[in-house]
CSV table of C-alpha atoms in Angstrom, one decimal:
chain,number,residue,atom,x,y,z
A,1,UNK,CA,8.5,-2.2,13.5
A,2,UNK,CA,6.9,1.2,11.8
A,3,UNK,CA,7.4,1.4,8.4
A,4,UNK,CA,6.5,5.0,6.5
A,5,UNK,CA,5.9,5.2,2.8
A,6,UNK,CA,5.8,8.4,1.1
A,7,UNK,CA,4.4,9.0,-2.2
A,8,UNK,CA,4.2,11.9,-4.2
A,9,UNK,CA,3.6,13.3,-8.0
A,10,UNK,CA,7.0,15.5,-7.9
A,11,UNK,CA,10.1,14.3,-8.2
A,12,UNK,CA,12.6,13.7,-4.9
A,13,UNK,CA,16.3,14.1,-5.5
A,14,UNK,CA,18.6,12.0,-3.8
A,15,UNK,CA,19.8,14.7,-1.7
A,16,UNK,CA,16.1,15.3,-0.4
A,17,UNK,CA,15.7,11.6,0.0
A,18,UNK,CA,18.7,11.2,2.3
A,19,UNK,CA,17.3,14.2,4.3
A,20,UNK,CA,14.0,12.9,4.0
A,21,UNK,CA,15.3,9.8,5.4
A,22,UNK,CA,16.9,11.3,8.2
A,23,UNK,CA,14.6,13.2,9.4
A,24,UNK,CA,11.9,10.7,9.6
A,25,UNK,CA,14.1,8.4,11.5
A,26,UNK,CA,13.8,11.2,14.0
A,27,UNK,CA,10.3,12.0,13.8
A,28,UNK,CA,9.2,8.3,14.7
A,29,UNK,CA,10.9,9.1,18.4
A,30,UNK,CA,7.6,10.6,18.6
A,31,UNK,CA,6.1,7.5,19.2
A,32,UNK,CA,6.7,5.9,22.2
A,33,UNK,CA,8.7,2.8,22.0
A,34,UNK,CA,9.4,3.7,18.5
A,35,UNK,CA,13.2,4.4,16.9
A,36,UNK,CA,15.1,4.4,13.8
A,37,UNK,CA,16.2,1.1,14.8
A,38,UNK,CA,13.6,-0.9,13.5
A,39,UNK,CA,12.3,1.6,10.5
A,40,UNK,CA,12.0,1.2,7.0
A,41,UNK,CA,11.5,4.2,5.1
A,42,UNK,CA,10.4,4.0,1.5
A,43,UNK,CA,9.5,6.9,-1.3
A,44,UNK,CA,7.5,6.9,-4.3
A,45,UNK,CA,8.1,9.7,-6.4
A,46,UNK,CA,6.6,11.3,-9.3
A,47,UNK,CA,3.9,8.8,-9.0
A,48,UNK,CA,0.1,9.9,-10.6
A,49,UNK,CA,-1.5,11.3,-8.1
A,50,UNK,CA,-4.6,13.4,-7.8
A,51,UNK,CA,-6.2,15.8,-5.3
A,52,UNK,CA,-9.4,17.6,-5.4
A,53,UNK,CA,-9.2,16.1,-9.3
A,54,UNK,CA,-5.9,18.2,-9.9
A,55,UNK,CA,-2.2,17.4,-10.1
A,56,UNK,CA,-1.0,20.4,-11.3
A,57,UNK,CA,-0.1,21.4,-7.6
A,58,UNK,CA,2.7,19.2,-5.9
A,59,UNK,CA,1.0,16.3,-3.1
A,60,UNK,CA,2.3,13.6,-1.1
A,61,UNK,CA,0.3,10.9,0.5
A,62,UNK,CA,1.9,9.4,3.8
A,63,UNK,CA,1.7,6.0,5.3
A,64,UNK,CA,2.8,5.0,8.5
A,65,UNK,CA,2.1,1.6,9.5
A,66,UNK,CA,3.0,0.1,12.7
A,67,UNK,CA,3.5,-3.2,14.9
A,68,UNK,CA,0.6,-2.7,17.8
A,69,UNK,CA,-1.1,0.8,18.4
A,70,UNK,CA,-0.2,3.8,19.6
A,71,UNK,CA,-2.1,6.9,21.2
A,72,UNK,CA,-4.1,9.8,19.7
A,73,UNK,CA,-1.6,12.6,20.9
A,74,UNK,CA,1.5,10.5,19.8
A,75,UNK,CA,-0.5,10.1,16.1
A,76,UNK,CA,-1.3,13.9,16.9
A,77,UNK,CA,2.2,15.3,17.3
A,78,UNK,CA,4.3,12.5,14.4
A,79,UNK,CA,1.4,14.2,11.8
A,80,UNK,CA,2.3,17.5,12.5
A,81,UNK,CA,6.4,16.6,12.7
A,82,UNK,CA,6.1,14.8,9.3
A,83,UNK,CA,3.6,17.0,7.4
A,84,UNK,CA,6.3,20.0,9.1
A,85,UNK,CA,9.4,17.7,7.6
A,86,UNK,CA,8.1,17.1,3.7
A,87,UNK,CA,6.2,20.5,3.9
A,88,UNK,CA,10.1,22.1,4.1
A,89,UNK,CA,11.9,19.8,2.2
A,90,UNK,CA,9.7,19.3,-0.4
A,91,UNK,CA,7.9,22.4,-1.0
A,92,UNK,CA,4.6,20.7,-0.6
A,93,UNK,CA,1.7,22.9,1.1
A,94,UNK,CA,0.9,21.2,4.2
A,95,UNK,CA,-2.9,21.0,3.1
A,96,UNK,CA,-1.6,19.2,-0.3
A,97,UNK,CA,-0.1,16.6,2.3
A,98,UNK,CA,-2.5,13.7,3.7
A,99,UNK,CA,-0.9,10.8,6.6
A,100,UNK,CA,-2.7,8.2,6.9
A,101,UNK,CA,-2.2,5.2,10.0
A,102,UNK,CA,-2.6,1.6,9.7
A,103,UNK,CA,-2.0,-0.5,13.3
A,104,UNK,CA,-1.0,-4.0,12.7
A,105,UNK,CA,-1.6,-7.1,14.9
A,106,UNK,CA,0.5,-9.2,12.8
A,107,UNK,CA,4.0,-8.4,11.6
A,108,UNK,CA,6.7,-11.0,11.1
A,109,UNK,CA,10.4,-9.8,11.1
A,110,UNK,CA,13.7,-12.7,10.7
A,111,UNK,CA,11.1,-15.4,9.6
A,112,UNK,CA,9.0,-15.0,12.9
A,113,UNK,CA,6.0,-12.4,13.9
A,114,UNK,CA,6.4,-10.2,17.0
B,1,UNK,CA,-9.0,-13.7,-1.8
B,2,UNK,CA,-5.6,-13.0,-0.8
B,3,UNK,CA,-3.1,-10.1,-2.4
B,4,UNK,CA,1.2,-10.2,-1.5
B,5,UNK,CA,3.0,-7.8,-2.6
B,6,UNK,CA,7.2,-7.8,-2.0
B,7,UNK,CA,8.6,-4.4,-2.3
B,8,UNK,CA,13.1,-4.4,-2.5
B,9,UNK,CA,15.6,-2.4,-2.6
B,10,UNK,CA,17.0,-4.3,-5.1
B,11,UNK,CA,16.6,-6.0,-8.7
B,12,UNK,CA,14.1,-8.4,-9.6
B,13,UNK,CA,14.9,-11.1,-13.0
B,14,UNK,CA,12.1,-11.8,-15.0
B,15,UNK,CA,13.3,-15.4,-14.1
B,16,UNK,CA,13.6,-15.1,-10.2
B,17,UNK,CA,10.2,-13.2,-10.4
B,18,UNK,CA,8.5,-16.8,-12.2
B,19,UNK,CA,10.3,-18.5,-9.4
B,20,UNK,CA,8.9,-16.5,-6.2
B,21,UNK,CA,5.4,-16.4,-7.9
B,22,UNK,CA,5.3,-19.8,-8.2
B,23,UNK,CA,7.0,-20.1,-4.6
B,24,UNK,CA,4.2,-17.8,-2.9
B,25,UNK,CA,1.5,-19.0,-5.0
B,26,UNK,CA,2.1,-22.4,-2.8
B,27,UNK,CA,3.2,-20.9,0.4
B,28,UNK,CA,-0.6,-19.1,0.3
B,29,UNK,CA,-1.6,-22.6,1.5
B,30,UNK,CA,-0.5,-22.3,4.7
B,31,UNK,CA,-3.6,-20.4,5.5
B,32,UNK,CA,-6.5,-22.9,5.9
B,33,UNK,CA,-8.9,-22.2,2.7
B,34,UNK,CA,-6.6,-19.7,0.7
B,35,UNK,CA,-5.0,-20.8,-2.6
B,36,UNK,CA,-3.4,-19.6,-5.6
B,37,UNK,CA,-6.7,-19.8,-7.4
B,38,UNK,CA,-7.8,-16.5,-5.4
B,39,UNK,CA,-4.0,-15.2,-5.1
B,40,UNK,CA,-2.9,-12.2,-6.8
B,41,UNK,CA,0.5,-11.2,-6.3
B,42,UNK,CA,2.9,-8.4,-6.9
B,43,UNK,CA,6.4,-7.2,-6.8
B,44,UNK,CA,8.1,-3.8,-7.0
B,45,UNK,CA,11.4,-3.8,-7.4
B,46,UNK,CA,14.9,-1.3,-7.4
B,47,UNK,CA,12.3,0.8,-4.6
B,48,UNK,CA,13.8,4.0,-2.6
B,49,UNK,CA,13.8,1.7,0.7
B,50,UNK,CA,16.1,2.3,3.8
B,51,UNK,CA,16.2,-0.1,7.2
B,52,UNK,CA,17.7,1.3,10.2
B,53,UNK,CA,18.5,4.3,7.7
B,54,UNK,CA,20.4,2.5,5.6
B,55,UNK,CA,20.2,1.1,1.7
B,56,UNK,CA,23.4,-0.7,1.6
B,57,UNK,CA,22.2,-4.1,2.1
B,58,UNK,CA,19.0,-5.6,0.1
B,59,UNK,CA,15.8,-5.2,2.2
B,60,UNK,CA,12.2,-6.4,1.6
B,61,UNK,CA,9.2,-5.4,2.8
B,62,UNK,CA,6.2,-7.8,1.8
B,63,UNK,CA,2.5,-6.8,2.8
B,64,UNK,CA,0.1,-9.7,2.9
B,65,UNK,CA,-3.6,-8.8,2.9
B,66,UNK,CA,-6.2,-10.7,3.6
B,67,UNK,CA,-10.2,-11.2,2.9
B,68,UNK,CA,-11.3,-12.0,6.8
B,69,UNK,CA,-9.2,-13.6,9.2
B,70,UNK,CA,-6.9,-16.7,9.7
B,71,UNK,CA,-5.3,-17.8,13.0
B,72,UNK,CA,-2.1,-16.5,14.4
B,73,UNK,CA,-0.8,-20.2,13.9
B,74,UNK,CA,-1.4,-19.6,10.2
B,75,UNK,CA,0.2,-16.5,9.8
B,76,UNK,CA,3.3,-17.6,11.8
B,77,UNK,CA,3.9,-20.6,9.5
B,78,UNK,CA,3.2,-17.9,6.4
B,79,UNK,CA,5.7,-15.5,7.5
B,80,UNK,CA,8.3,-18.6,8.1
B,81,UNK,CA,7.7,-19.3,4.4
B,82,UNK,CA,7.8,-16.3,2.6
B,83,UNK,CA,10.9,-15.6,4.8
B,84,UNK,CA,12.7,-18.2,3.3
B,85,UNK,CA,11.6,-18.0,0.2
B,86,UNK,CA,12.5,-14.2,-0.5
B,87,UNK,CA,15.9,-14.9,1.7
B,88,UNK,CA,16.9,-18.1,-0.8
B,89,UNK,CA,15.5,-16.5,-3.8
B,90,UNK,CA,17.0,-13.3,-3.4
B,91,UNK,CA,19.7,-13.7,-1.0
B,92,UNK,CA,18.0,-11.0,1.3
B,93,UNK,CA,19.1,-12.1,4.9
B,94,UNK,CA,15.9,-12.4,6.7
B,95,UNK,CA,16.4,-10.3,9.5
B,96,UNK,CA,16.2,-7.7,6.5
B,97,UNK,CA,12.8,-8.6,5.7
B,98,UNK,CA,9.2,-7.8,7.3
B,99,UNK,CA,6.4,-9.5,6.8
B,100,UNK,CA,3.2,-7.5,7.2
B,101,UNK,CA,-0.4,-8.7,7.9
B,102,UNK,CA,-3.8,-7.1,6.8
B,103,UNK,CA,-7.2,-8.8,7.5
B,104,UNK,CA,-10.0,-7.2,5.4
B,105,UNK,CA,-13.3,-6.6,6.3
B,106,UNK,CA,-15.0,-5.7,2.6
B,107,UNK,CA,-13.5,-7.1,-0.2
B,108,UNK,CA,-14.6,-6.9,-3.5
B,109,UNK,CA,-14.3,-9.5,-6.7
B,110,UNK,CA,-16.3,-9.1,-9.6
B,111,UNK,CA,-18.0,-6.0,-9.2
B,112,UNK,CA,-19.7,-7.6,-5.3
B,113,UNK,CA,-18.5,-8.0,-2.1
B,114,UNK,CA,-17.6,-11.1,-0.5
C,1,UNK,CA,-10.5,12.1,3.3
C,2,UNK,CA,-10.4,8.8,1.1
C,3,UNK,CA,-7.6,7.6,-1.0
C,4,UNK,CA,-8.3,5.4,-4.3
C,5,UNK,CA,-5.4,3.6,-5.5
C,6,UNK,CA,-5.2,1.4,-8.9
C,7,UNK,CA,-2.7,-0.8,-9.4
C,8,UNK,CA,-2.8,-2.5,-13.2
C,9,UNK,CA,-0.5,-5.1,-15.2
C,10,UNK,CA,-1.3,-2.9,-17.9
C,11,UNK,CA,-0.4,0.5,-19.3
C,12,UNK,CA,-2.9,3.6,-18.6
C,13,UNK,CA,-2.5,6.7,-21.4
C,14,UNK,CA,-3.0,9.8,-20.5
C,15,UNK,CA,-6.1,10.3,-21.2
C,16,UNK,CA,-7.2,7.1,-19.9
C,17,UNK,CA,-6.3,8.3,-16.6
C,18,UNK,CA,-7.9,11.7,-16.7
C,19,UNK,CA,-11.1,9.6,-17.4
C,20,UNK,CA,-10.9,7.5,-15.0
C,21,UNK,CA,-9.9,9.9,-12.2
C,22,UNK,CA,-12.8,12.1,-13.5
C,23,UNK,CA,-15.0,9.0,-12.7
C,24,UNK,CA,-13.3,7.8,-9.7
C,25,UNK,CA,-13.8,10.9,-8.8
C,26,UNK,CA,-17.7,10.7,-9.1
C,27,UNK,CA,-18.2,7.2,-7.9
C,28,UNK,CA,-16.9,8.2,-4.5
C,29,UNK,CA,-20.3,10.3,-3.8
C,30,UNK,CA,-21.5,6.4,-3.2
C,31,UNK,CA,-20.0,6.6,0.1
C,32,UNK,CA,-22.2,9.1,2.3
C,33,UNK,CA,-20.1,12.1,3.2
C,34,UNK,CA,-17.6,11.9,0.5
C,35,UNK,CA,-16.5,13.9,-2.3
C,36,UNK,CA,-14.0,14.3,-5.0
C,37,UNK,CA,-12.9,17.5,-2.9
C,38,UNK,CA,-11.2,15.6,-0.3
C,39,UNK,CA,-9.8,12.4,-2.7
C,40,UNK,CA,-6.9,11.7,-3.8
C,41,UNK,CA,-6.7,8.9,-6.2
C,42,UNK,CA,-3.6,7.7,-7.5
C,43,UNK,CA,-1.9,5.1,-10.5
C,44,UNK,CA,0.2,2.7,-10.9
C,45,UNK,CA,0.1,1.0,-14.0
C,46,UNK,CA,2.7,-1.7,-15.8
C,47,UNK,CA,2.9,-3.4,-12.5
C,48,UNK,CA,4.5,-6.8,-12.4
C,49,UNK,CA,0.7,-8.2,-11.1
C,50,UNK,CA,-0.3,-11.4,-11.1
C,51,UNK,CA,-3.8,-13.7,-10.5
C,52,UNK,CA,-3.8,-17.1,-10.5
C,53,UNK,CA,-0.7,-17.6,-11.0
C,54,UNK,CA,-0.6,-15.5,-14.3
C,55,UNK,CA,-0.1,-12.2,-16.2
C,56,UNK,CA,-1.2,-13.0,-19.6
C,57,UNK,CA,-4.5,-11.3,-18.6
C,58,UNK,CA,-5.4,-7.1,-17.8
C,59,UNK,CA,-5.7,-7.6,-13.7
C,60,UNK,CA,-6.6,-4.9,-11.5
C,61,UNK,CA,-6.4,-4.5,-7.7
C,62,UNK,CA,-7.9,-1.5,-6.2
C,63,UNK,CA,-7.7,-0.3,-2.9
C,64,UNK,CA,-9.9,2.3,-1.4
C,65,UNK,CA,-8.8,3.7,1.7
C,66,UNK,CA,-11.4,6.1,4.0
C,67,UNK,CA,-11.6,7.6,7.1
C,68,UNK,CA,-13.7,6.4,9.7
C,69,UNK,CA,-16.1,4.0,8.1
C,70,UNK,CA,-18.7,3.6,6.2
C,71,UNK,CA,-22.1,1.0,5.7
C,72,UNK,CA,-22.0,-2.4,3.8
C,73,UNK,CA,-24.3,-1.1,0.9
C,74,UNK,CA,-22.3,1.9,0.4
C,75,UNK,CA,-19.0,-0.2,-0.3
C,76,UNK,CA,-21.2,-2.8,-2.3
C,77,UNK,CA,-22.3,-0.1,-4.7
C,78,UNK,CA,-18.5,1.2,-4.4
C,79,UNK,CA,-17.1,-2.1,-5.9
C,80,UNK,CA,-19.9,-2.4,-8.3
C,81,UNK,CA,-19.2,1.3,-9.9
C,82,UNK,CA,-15.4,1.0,-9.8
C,83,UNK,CA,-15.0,-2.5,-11.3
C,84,UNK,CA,-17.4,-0.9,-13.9
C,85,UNK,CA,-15.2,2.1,-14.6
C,86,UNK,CA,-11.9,0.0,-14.5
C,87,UNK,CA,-13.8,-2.6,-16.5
C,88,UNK,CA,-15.1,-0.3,-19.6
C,89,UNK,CA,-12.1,2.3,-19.7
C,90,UNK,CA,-9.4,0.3,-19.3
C,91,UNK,CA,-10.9,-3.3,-21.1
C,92,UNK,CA,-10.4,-5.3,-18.3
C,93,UNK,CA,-12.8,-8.4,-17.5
C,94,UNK,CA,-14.3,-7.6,-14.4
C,95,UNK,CA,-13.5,-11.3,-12.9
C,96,UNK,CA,-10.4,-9.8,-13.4
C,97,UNK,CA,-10.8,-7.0,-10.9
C,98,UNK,CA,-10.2,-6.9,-7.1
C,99,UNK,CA,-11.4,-4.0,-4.9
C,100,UNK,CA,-10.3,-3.9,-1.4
C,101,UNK,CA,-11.3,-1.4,1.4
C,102,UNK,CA,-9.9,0.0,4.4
C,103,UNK,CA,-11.3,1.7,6.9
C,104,UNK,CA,-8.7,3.8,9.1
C,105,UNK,CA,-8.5,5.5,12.8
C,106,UNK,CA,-6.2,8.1,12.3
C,107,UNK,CA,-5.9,10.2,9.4
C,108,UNK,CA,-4.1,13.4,8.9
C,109,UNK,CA,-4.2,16.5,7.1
C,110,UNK,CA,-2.8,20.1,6.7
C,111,UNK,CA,-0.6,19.0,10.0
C,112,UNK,CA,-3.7,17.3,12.5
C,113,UNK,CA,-5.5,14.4,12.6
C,114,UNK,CA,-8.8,14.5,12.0
């Protein structure tokens, strides 16, 4: 039950996306217990987005939000996989990249919560 | 106090969107002392979404967020709902669609906090 | 390391949004310890957004998301700076105006957690 957004002020072709895509499904092995299997995956592109009070450099904000929690070194190791993954995809300096975590106590999935 | 917001995969009518505001602006009363008089909702529609890395069926992912906290009763019942709502309203199948729960510690209306 | 996000019913020129990110990006010295050099803020206006059941109305619905946490006062004087900057640049009534805050665990950036 992980879900990852990824937004961003450039523009994501489809062929990226479908990497993208792929390649996240991966990167959530990272956290135990966790598989492509139950991902969604969604992307916001050439959103307006800021950093430092400039946009004239490409960013992406990442969300992953998951059913439960996890540990520190599995957060540890899926920010480094994913800032690695959009970082080489995407052209986007790693320190232009933020990913942010949200564990969730409540998730419902096929009308009932986990 | 409460904010829902239903991202898809797929196309939202002006029309169906009248229909599932009304529908979750009623469905909010499943959580004791919420109603549509505090309720702001949202949609986002035709979004880059993939579930089990795949876009070939219509997928929703709706984020429900909270000022405080209800009971997991109350969310259960909510998640039923909204379920059925997006699944008839939409013809999403439901075991296409999560249903994600925030509570919210500071929340503010009017330029104060609750 | 926070994130400001403003979603709006309404449409934001240009140069609206260079204002407000300029201010935005002032407001968050509220919070002790942060700074326009580690924000990103980010846009999203013409949203299909509703409150109380309608859209007739400018609504906004802010979310301001920070790492770690922060005191009470600081996100009181927060919500009353940011409903004031959303109120007089973009005309919107400020009973009009949600602000929401999350505090997070794990938070990423240039490949680690913080």
């Amino acid at each position: 039950m992980p879900y990852i957004n990824t937004r961003t002020n450039i523009e994501i072709s489809k062929e990226k996306e479908e990497l993208l895509k792929q390649e996240i499904g991966k990167a959530i092995e990272l956290i135990p217990g966790k598989s492509e299997d139950w991902l969604m995956v969604s992307f916001e592109d050439q959103a307006s987005l800021y950093f430092r009070g400039k946009t004239d450099k490409p960013i992406a904000f990442v969300e992953v939000k998951l059913f439960g929690a996890s540990t520190k070194e599995a957060y540890q190791k899926l920010t480094a996989e994913l800032t690695s993954i959009i970082a080489n995809e995407l052209d986007i300096a790693p320190n232009q990249i933020y990913v942010r975590y949200e564990e969730t106590k409540y998730w419902g999935y096929n009308g009932n919560n986990f």
